Tab-separated table of C-alpha atoms in Angstrom:
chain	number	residue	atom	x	y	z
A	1	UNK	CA	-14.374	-12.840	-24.725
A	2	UNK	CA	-16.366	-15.783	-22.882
A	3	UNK	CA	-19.748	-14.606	-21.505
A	4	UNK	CA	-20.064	-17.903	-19.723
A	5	UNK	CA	-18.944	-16.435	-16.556
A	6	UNK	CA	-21.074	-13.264	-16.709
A	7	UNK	CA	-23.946	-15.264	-16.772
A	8	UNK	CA	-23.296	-17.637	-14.616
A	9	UNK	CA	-22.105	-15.389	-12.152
A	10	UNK	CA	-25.350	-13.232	-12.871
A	11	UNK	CA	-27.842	-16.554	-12.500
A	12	UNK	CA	-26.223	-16.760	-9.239
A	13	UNK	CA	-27.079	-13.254	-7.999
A	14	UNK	CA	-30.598	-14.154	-9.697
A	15	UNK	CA	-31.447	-16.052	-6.565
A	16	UNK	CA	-31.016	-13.544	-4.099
A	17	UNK	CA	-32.071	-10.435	-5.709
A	18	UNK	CA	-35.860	-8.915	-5.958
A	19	UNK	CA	-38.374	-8.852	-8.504
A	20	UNK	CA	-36.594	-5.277	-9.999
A	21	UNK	CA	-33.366	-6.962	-9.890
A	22	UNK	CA	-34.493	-10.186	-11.858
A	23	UNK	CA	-36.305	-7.942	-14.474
A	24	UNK	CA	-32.794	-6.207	-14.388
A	25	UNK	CA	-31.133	-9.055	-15.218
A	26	UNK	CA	-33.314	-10.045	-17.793
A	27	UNK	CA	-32.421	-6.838	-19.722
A	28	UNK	CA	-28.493	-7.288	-18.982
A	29	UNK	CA	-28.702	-10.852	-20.696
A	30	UNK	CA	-30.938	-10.336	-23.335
A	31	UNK	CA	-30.512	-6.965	-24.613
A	32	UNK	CA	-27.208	-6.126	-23.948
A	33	UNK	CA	-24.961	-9.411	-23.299
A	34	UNK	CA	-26.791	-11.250	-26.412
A	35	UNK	CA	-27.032	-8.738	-28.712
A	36	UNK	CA	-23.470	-7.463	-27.603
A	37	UNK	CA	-22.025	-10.297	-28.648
A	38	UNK	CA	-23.860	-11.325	-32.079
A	39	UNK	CA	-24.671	-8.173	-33.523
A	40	UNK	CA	-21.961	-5.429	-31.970
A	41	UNK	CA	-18.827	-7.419	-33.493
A	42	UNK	CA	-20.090	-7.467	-37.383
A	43	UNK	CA	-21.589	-3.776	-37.259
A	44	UNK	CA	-18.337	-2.181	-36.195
A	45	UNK	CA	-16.240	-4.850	-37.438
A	46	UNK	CA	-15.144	-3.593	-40.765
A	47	UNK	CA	-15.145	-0.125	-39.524
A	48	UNK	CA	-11.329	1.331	-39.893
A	49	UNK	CA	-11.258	-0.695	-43.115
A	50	UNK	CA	-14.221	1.107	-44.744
A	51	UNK	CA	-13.650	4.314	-43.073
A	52	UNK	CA	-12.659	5.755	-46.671
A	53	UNK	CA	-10.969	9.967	-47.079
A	54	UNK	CA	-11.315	11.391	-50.687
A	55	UNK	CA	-7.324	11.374	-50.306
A	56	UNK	CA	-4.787	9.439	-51.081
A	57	UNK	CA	-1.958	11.083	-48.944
A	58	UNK	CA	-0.110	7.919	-46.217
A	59	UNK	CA	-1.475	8.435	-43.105
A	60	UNK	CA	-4.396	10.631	-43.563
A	61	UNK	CA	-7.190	8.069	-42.998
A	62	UNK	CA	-5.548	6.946	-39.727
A	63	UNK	CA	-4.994	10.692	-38.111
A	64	UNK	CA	-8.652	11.067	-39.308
A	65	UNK	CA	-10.228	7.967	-37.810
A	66	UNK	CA	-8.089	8.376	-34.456
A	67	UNK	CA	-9.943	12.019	-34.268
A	68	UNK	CA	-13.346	10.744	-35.201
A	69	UNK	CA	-13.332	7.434	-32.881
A	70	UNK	CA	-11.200	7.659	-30.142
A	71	UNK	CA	-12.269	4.492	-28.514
A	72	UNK	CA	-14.196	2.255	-30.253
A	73	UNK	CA	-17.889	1.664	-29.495
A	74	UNK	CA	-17.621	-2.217	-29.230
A	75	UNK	CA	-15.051	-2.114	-26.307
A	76	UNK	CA	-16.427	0.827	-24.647
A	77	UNK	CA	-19.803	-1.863	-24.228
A	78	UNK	CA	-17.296	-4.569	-23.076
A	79	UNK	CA	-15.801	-2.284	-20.886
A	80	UNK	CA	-19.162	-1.005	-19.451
A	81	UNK	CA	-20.361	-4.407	-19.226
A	82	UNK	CA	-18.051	-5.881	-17.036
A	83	UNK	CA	-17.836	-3.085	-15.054
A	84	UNK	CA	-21.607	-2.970	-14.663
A	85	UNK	CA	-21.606	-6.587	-13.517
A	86	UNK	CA	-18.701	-6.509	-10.619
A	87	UNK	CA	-21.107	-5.188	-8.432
A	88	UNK	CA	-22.962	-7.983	-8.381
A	89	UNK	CA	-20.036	-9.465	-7.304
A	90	UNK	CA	-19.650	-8.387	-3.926
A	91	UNK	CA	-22.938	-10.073	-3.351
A	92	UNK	CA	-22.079	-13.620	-4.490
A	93	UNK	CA	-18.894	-13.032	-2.248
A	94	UNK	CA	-20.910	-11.549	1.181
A	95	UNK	CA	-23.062	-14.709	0.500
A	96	UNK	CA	-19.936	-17.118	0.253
A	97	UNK	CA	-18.489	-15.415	2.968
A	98	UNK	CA	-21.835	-15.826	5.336
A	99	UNK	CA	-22.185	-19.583	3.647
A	100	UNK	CA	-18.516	-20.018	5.264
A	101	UNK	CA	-19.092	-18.886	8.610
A	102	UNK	CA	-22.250	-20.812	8.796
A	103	UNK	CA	-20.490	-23.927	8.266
A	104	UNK	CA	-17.608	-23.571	10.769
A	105	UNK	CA	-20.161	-22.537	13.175
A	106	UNK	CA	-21.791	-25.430	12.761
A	107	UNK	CA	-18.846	-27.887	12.872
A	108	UNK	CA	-17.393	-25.841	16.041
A	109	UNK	CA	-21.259	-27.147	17.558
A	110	UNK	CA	-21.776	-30.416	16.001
A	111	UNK	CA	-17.625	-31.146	17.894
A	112	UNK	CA	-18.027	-29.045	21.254
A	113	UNK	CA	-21.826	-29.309	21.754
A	114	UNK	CA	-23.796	-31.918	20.399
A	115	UNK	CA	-25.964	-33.033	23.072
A	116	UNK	CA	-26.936	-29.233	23.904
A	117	UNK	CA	-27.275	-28.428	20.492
A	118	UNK	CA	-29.988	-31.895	20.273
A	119	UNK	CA	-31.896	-30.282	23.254
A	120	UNK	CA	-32.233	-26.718	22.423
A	121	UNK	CA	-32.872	-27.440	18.964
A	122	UNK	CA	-31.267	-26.990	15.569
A	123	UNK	CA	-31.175	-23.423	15.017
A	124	UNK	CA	-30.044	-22.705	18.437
A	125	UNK	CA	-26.031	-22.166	17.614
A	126	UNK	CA	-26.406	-20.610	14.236
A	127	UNK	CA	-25.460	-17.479	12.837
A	128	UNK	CA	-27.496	-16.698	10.203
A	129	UNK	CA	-31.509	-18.621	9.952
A	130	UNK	CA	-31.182	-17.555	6.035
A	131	UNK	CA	-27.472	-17.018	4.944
A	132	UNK	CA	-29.249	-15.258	1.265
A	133	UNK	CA	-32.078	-13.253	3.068
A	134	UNK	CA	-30.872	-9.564	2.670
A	135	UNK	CA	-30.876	-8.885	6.284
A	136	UNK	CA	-27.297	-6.673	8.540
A	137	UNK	CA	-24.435	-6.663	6.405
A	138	UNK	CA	-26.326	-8.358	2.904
A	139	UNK	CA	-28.591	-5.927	2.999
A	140	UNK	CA	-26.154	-2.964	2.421
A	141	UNK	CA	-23.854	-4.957	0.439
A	142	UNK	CA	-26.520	-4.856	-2.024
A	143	UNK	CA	-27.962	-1.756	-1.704
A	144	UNK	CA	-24.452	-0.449	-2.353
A	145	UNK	CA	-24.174	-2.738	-5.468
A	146	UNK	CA	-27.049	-1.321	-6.976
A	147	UNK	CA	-25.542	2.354	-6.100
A	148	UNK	CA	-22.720	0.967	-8.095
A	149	UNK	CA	-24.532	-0.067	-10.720
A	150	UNK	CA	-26.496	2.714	-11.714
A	151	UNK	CA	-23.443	4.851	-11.681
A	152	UNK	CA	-21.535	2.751	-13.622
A	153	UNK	CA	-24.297	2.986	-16.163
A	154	UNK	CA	-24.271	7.273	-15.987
A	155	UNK	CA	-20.915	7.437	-16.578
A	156	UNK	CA	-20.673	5.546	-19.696
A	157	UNK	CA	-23.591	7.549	-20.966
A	158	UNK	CA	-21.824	10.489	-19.950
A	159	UNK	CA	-18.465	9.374	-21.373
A	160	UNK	CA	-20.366	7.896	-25.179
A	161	UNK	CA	-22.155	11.659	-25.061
A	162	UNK	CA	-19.110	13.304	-24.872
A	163	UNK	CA	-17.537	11.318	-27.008
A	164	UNK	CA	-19.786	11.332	-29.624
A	165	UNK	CA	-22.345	14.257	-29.704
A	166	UNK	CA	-26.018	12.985	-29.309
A	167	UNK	CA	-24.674	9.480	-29.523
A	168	UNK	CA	-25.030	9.450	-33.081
A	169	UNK	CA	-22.740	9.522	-35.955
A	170	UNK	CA	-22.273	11.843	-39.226
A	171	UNK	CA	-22.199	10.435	-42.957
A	172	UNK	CA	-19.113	12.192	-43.386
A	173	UNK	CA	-16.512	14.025	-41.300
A	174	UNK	CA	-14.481	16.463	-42.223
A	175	UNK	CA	-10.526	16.497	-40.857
A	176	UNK	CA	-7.577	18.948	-41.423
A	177	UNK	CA	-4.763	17.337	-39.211
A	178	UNK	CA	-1.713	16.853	-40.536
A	179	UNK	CA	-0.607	14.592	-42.590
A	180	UNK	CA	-3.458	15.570	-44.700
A	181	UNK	CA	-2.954	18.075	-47.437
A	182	UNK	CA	-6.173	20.467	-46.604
A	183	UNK	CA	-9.884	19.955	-45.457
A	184	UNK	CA	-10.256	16.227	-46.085
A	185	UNK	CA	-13.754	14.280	-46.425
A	186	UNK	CA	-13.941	11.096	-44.500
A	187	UNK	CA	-16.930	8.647	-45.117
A	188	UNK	CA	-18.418	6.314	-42.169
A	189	UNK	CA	-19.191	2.745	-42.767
A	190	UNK	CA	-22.641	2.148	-42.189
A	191	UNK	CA	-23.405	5.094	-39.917
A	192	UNK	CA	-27.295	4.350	-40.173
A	193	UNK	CA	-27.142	0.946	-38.838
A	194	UNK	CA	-24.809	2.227	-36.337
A	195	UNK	CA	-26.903	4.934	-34.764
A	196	UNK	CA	-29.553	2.529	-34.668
A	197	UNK	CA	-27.167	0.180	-32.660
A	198	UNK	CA	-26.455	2.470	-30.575
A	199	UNK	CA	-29.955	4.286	-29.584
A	200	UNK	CA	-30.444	0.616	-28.935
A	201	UNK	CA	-28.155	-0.078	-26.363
A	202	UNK	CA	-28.103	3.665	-25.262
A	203	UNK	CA	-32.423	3.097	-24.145
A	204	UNK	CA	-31.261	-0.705	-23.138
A	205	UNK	CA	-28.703	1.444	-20.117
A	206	UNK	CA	-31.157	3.977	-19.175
A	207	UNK	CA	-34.249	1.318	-18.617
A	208	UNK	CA	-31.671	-0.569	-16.330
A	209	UNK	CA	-30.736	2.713	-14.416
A	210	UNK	CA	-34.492	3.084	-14.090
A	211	UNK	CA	-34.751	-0.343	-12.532
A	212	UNK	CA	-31.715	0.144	-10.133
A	213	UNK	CA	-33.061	3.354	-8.631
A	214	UNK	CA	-36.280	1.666	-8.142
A	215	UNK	CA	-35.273	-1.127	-6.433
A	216	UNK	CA	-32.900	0.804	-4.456
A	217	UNK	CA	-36.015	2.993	-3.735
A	218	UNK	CA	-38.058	-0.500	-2.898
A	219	UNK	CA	-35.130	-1.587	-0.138
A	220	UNK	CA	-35.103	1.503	1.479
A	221	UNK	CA	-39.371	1.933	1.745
A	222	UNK	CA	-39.148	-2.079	2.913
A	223	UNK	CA	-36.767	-1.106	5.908
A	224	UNK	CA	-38.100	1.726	6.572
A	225	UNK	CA	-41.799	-0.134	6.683
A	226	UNK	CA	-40.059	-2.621	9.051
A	227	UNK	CA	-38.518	-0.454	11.294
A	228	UNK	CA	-41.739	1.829	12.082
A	229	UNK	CA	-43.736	-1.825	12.749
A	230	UNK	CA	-40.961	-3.081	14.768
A	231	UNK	CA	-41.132	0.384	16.206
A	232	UNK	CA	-44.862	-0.063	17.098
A	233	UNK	CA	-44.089	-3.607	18.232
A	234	UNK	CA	-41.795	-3.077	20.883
A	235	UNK	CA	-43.973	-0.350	21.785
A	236	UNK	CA	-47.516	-2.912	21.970
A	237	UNK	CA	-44.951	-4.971	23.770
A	238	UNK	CA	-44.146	-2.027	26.775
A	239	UNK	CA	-47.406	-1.060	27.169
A	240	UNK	CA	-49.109	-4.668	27.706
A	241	UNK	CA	-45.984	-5.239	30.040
A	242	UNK	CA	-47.119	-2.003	32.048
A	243	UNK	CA	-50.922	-3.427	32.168
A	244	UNK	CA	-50.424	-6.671	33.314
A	245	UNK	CA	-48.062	-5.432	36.200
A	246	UNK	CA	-50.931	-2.779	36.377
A	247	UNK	CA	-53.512	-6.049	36.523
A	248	UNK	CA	-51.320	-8.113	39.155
A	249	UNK	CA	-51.001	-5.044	41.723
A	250	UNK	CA	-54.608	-4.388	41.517
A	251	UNK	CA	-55.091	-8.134	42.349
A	252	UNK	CA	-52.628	-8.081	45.099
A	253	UNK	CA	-54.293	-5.398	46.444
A	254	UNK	CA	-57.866	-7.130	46.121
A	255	UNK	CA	-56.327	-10.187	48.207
A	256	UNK	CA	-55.358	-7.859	50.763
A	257	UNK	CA	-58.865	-6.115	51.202
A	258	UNK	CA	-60.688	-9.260	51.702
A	259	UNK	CA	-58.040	-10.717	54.090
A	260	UNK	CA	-60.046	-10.357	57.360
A	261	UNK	CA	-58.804	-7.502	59.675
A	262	UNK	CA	-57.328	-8.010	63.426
A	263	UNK	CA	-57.764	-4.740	65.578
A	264	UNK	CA	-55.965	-4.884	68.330
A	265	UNK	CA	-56.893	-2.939	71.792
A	266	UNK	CA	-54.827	-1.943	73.987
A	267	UNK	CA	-55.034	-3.132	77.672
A	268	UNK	CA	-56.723	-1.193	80.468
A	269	UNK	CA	-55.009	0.571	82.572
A	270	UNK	CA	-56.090	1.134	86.254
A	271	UNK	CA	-55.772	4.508	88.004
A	272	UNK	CA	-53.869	4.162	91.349
């Protein structure tokens, strides 16, 4: 399988995501791509070939490794980690897509309305000031890749814990489906190594949950930070508004007490 487009799709998400979401990247590419790929493929490679039953009987040690591994740990991690890494994704995509409409925008201008564009200034006819800044749209797109992400990672934990109990494996398993004679003993290749492999990659997925739900917990407190001061803004905004009409009417009023006054009498009137 070629990593090269995992990570660089990954370094380009890097750009756009926060400090939790670099961290979390860090951990996808060093403990689990990496070590994935040089370490996962020689501890479970020779492991239906050694996977050894104290019988001799055609067919036994097949039945008996079916029961025991079901789906193999190595492609349940490739599995997981593509999955894991579509989210990100949507992202790259909503940024493409945003990059896109930027530029047509910007030709429709620079053909229909250079000259106004020249006087009201550069930024005048665009769509987006920062096409990566996590602002409408972005901002849920990757709040809802995280989402993704974290459950992506619970439900392989899940699945790997029901699979295999505790995530760990036994020296030897017993089996008693046919084609085997009676109560069989199989041996596991390695199962030491194994279960260290795995409580490896098993702490590697729950520190990157962690991260998720904190920086999904980090983009909520941020907009909900912004919102209350924007809040507060816009109410600074209404009450200065109300004082300075407050101000001008008392001026207006000032002007008209010191205009001077003009009473005007009424003309005599003669008894006949």
């Amino acid at each position: 399988m070629n990593w090269g487009v995992y990570e660089a799709l990954l370094t380009g998400v890097n750009k756009f995501s926060t400090e939790f979401g670099r961290v979390w990247l860090s951990i996808v590419f060093i403990f689990r791509i990496l070590v994935y790929a040089v370490t996962a493929s020689r501890v479970w490679g020779d492991d239906q070939k050694d996977f050894d039953c104290n019988t001799r009987q055609p067919g036994c040690s097949n039945v008996c490794y079916d029961q025991y591994f079901p789906v193999s740990h190595i492609r349940l991690w490739a599995l997981q980690l593509i999955m894991v890494t579509c989210p990100s994704l949507l992202v790259v995509m909503h940024v493409a897509y945003r990059e896109s409409r930027e530029k047509k925008r910007k030709e429709m201008i620079e053909d229909r309305e250079r000259k106004h564009r020249q006087k009201q200034g550069e930024d005048s006819g665009r769509l987006y000031l920062d096409t990566g800044k996590k602002r409408g749209g972005l901002w849920w797109t990757y709040l809802i890749s995280l989402i993704a992400k974290a459950l992506v990672d619970s439900v392989f934990l899940y699945i790997f814990h029901h699979i295999y109990k505790d995530y760990s494996l036994p020296s030897i398993v017993k089996c008693t489906l046919p084609p085997c004679p009676n109560i069989v003993d199989c041996f596991i290749s390695r199962p030491t190594e194994k279960n260290i492999f795995t409580l490896f990659m098993v702490v590697t997925t729950v520190v990157c949950i962690l991260l998720n739900l904190c920086e999904i917990g980090y983009l909520v407190s941020k907009r909900c930070r912004e919102c209350l001061i924007q809040r507060n803004q816009s109410k600074v905004i209404a009450y200065l508004q109300k004082q300075e009409i407050f101000h001008v009417n008392n001026k207006v009023n000032e002007q008209i007490d010191l205009m001077p006054q003009i009473h005007v009498t009424p003309p005599e009137t003669k008894l006949k």
